[in-house]
Short mmCIF file of N, CA, C and O in Angstrom, two decimals:
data_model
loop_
_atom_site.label_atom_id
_atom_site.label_comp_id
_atom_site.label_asym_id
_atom_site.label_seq_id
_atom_site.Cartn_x
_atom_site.Cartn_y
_atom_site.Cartn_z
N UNK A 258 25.92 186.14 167.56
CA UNK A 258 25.70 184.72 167.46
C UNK A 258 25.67 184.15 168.88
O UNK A 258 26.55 184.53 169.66
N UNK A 259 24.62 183.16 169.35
CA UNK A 259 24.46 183.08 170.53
C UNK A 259 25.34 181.68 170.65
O UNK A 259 25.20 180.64 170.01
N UNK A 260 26.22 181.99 171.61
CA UNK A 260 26.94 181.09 172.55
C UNK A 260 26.36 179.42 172.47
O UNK A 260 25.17 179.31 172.76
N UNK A 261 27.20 177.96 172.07
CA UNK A 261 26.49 176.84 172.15
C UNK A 261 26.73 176.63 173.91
O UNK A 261 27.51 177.05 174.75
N UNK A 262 25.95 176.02 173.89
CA UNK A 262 25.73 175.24 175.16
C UNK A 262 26.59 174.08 175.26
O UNK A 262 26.36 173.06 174.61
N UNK A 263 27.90 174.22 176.29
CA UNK A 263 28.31 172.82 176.55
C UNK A 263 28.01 172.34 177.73
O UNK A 263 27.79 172.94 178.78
N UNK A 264 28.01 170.76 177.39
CA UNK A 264 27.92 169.95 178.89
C UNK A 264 28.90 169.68 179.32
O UNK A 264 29.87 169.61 178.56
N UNK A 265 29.06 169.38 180.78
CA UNK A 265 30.66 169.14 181.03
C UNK A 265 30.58 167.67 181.40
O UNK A 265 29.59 166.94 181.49
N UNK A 266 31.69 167.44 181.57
CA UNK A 266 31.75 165.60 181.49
C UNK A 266 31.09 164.72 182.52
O UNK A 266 30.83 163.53 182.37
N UNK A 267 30.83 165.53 183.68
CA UNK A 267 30.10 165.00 184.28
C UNK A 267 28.73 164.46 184.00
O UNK A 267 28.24 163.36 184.26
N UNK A 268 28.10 165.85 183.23
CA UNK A 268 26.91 165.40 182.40
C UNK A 268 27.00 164.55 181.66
O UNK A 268 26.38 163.60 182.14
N UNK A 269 27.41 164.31 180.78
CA UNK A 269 27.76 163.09 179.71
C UNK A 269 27.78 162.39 180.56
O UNK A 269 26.65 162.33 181.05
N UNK A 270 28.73 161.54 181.25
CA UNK A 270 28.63 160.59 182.06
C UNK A 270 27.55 159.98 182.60
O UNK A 270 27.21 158.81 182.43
N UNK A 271 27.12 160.65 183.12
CA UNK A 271 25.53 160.49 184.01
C UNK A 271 24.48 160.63 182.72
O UNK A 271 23.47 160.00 183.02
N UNK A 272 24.40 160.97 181.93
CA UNK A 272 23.67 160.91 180.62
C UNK A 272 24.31 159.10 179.98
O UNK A 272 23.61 158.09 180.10
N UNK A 273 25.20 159.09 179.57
CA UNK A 273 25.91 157.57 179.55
C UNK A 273 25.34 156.48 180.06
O UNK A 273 24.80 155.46 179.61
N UNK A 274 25.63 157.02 181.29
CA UNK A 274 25.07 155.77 182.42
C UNK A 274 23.75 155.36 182.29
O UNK A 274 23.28 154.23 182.17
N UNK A 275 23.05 156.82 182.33
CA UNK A 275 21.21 156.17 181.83
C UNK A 275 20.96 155.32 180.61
O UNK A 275 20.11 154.44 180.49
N UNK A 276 21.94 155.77 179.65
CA UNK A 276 21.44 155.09 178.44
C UNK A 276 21.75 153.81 178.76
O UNK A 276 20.72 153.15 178.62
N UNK A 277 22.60 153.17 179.08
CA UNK A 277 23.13 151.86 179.06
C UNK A 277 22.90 151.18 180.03
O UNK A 277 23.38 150.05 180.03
N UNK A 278 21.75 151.80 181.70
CA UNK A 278 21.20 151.24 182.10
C UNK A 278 19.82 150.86 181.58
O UNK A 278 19.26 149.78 181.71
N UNK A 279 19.35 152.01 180.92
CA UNK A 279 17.91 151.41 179.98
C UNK A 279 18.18 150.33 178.95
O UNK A 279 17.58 149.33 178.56
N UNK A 280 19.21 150.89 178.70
CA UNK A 280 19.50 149.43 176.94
C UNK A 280 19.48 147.72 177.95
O UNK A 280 18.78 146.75 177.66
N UNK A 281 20.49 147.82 179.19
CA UNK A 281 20.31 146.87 179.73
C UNK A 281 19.35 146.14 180.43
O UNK A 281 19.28 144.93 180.65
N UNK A 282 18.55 147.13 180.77
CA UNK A 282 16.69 146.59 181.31
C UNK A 282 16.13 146.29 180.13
O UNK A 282 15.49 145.24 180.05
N UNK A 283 16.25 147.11 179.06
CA UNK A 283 15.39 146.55 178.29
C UNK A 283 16.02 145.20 177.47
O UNK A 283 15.16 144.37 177.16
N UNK A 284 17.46 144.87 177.08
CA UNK A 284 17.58 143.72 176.73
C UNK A 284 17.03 142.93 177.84
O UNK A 284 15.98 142.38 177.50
N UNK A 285 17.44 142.62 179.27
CA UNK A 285 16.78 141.99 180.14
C UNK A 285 15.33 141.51 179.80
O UNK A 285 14.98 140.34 179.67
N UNK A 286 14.59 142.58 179.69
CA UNK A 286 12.99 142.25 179.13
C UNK A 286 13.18 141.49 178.37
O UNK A 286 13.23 140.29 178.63
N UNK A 287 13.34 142.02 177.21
CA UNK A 287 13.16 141.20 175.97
C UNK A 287 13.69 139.77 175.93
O UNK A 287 13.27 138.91 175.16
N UNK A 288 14.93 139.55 177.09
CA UNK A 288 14.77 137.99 176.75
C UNK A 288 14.26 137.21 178.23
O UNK A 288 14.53 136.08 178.65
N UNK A 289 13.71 137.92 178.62
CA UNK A 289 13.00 137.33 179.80
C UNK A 289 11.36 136.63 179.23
O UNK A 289 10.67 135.65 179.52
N UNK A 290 11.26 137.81 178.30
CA UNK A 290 10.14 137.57 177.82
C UNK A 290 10.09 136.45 176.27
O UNK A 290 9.01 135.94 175.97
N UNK A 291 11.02 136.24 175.63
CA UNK A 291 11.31 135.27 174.85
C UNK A 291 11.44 133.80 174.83
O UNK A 291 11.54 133.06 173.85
N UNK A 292 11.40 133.35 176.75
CA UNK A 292 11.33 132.63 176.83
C UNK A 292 10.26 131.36 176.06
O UNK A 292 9.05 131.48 175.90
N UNK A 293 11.03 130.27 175.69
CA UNK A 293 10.05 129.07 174.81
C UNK A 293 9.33 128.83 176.10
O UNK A 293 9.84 129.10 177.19
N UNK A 294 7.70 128.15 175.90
CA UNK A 294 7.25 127.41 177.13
C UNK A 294 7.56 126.03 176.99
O UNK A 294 8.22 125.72 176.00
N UNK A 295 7.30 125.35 177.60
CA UNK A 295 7.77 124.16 178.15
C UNK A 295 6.96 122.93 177.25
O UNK A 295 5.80 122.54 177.36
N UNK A 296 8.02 122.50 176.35
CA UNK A 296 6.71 121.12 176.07
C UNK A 296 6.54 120.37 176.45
O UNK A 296 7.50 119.75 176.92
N UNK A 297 4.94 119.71 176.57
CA UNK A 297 4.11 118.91 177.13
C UNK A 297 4.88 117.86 176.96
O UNK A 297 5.69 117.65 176.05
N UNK A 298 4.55 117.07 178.04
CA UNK A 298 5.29 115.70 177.53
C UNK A 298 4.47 114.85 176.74
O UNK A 298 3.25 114.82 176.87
N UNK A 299 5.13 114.13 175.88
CA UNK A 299 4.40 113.47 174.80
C UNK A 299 4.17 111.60 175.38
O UNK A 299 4.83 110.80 176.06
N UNK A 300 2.96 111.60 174.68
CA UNK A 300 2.67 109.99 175.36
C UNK A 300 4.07 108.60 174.85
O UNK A 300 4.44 108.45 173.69
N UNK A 301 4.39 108.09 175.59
CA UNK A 301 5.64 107.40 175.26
C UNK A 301 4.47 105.54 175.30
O UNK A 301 3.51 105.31 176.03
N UNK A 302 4.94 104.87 174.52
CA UNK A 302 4.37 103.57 174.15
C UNK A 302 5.00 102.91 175.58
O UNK A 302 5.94 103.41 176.20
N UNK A 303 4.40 101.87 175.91
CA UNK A 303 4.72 100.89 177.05
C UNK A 303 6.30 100.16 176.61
O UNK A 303 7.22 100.08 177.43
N UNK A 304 6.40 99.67 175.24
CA UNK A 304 7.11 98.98 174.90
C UNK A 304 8.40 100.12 175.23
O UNK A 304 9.34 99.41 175.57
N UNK A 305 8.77 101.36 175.27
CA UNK A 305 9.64 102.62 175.28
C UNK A 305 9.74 102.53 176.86
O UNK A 305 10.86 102.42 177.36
N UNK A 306 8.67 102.57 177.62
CA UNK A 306 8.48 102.44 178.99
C UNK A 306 9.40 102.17 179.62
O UNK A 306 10.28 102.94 180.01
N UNK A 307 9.31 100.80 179.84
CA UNK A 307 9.89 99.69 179.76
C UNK A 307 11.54 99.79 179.10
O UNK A 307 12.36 99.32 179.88
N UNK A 308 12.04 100.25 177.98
CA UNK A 308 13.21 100.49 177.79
C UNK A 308 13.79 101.35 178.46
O UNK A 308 14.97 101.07 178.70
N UNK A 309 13.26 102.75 179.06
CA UNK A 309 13.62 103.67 179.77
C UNK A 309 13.53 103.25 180.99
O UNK A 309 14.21 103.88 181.80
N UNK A 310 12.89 102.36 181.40
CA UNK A 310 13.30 101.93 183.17
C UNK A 310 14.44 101.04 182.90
O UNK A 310 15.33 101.03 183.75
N UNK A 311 14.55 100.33 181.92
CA UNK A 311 15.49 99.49 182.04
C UNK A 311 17.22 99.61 181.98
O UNK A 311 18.13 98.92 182.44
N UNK A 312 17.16 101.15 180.97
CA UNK A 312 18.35 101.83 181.07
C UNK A 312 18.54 102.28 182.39
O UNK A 312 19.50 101.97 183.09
N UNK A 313 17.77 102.89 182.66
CA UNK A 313 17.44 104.12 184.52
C UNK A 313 18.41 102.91 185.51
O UNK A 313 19.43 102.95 186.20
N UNK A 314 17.41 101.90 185.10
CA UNK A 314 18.12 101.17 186.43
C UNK A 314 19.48 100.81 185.94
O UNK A 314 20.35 100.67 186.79
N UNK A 315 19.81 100.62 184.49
CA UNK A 315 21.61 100.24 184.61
C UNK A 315 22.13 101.62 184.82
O UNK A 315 23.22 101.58 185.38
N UNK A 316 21.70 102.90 184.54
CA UNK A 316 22.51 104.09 184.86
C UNK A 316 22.54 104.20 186.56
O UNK A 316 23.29 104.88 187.25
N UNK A 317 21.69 103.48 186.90
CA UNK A 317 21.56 103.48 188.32
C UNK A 317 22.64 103.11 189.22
O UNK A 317 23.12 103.76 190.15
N UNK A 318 23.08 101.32 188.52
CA UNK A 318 23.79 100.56 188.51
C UNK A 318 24.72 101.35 188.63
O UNK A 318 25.34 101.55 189.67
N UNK A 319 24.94 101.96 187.42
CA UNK A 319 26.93 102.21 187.21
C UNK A 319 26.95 103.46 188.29
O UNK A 319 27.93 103.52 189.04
N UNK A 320 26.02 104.37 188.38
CA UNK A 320 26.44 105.30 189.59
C UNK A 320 27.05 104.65 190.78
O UNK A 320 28.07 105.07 191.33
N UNK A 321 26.22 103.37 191.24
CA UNK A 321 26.18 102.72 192.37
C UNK A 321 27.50 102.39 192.48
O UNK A 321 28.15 102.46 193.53
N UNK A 322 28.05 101.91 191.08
CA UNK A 322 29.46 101.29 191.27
C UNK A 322 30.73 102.35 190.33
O UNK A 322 31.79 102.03 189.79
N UNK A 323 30.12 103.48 190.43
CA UNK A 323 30.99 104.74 190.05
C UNK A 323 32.55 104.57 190.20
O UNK A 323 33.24 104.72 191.21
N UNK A 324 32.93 104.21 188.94
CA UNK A 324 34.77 104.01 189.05
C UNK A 324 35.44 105.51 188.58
O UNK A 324 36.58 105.58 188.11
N UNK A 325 34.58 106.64 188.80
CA UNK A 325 35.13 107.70 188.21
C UNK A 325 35.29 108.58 186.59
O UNK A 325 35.53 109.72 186.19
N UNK A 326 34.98 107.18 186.03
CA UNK A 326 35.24 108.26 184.75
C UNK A 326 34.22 108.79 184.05
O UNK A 326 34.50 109.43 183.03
N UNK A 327 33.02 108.65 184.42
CA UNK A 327 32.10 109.46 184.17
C UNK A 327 31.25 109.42 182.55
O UNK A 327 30.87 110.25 181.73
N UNK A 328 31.25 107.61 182.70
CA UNK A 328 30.99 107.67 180.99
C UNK A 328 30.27 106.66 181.01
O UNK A 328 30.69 106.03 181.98
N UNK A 329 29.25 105.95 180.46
CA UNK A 329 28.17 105.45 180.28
C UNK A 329 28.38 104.67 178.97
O UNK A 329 28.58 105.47 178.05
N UNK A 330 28.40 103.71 178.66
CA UNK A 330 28.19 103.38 177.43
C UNK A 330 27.14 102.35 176.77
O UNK A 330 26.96 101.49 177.62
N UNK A 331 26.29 102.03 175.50
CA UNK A 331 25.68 100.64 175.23
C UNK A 331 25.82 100.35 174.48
O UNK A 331 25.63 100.96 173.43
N UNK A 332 26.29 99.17 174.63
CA UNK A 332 26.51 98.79 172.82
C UNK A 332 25.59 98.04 172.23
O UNK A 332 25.87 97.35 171.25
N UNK A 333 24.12 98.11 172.90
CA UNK A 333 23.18 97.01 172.05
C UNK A 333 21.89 97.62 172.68
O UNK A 333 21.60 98.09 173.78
N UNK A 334 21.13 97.38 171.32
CA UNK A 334 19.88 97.72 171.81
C UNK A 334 18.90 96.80 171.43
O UNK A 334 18.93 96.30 170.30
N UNK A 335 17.52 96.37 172.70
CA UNK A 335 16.95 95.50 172.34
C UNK A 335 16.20 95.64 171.01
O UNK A 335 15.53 96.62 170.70
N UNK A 336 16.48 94.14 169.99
CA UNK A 336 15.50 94.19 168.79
C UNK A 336 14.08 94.58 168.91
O UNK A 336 13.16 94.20 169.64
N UNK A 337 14.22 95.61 167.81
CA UNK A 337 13.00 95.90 167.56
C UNK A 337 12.03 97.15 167.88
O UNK A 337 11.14 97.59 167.15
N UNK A 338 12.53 97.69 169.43
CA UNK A 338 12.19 98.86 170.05
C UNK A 338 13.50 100.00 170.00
O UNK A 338 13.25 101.14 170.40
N UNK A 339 14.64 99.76 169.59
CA UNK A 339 15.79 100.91 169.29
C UNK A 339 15.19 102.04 168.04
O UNK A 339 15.15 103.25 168.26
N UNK A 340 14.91 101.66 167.22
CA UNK A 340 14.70 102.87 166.10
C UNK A 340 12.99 103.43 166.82
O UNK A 340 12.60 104.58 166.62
N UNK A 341 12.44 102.78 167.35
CA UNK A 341 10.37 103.49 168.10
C UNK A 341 11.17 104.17 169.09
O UNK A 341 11.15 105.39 168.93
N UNK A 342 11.72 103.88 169.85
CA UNK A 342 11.62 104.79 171.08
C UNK A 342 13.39 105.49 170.53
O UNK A 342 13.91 105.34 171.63
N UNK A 343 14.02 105.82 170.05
CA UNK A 343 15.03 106.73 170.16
C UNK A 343 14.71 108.10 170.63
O UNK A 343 15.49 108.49 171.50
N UNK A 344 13.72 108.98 170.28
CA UNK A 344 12.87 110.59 170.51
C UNK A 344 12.30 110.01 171.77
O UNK A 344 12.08 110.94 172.54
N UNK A 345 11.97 108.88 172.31
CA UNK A 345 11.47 108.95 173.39
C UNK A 345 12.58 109.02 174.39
O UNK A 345 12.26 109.99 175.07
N UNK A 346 13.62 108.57 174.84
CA UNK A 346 14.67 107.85 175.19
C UNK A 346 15.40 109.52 175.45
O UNK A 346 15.50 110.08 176.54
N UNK A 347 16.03 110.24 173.60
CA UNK A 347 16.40 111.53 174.13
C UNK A 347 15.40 112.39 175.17
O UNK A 347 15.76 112.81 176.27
N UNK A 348 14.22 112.55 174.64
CA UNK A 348 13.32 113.57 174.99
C UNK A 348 13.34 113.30 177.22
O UNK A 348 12.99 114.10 178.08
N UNK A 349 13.84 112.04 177.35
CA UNK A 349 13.69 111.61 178.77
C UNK A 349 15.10 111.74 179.21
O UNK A 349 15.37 111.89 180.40
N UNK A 350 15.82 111.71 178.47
CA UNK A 350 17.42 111.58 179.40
C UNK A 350 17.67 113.23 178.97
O UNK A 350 18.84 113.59 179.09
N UNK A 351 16.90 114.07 178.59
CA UNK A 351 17.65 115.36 177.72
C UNK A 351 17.57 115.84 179.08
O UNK A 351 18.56 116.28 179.66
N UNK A 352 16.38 115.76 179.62
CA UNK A 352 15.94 116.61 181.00
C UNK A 352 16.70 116.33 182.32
O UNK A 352 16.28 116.70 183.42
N UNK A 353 17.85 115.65 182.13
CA UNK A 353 18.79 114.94 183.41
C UNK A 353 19.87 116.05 183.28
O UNK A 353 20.62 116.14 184.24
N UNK A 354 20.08 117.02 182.09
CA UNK A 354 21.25 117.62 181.67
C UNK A 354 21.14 118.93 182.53
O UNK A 354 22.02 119.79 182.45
#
């Protein structure tokens, strides 16, 4: 009966190492390559415009006069343009994050 062939631990090891450097290139790929592309920006109404400069400049404001705590708040939104531009409003402040 012919003799099995062992490897000694060194082999394993270095056999080890390859595998789990390939598993790790190739997860790498795969989510390098999964990346979403970028969506277009969508046309925003004048009347939204106009609400988004008008916040910009009070976020502007409170930086300017930054008391530290790092919080923003509104408690009112002008009639009429709050429920049209809300998706516009996130979709513009999402990209500050």
């Amino acid at each position: 009966m012919p003799k099995p062939i062992w490897m000694n631990r060194r082999s394993w090891v270095a056999a080890w190492v390859v595998l789990c450097a390939a598993g790790l290139a190739a997860a790498a790929g795969l989510n390098a390559s999964s990346t979403p592309d970028p969506q277009p920006e969508k046309p925003v109404s004048a009347e939204c415009a106009e609400l988004i400069a008008d916040v910009e400049a009070q976020v502007a404001e409170a930086r300017k006069e930054d008391e530290g705590d790092g919080v923003l708040a509104f408690s009112r939104v002008r009639g009429g343009t709050g429920d049209d531009c809300r998706d516009a409003l996130r979709d513009h402040f999402r990209g500050d994050r």
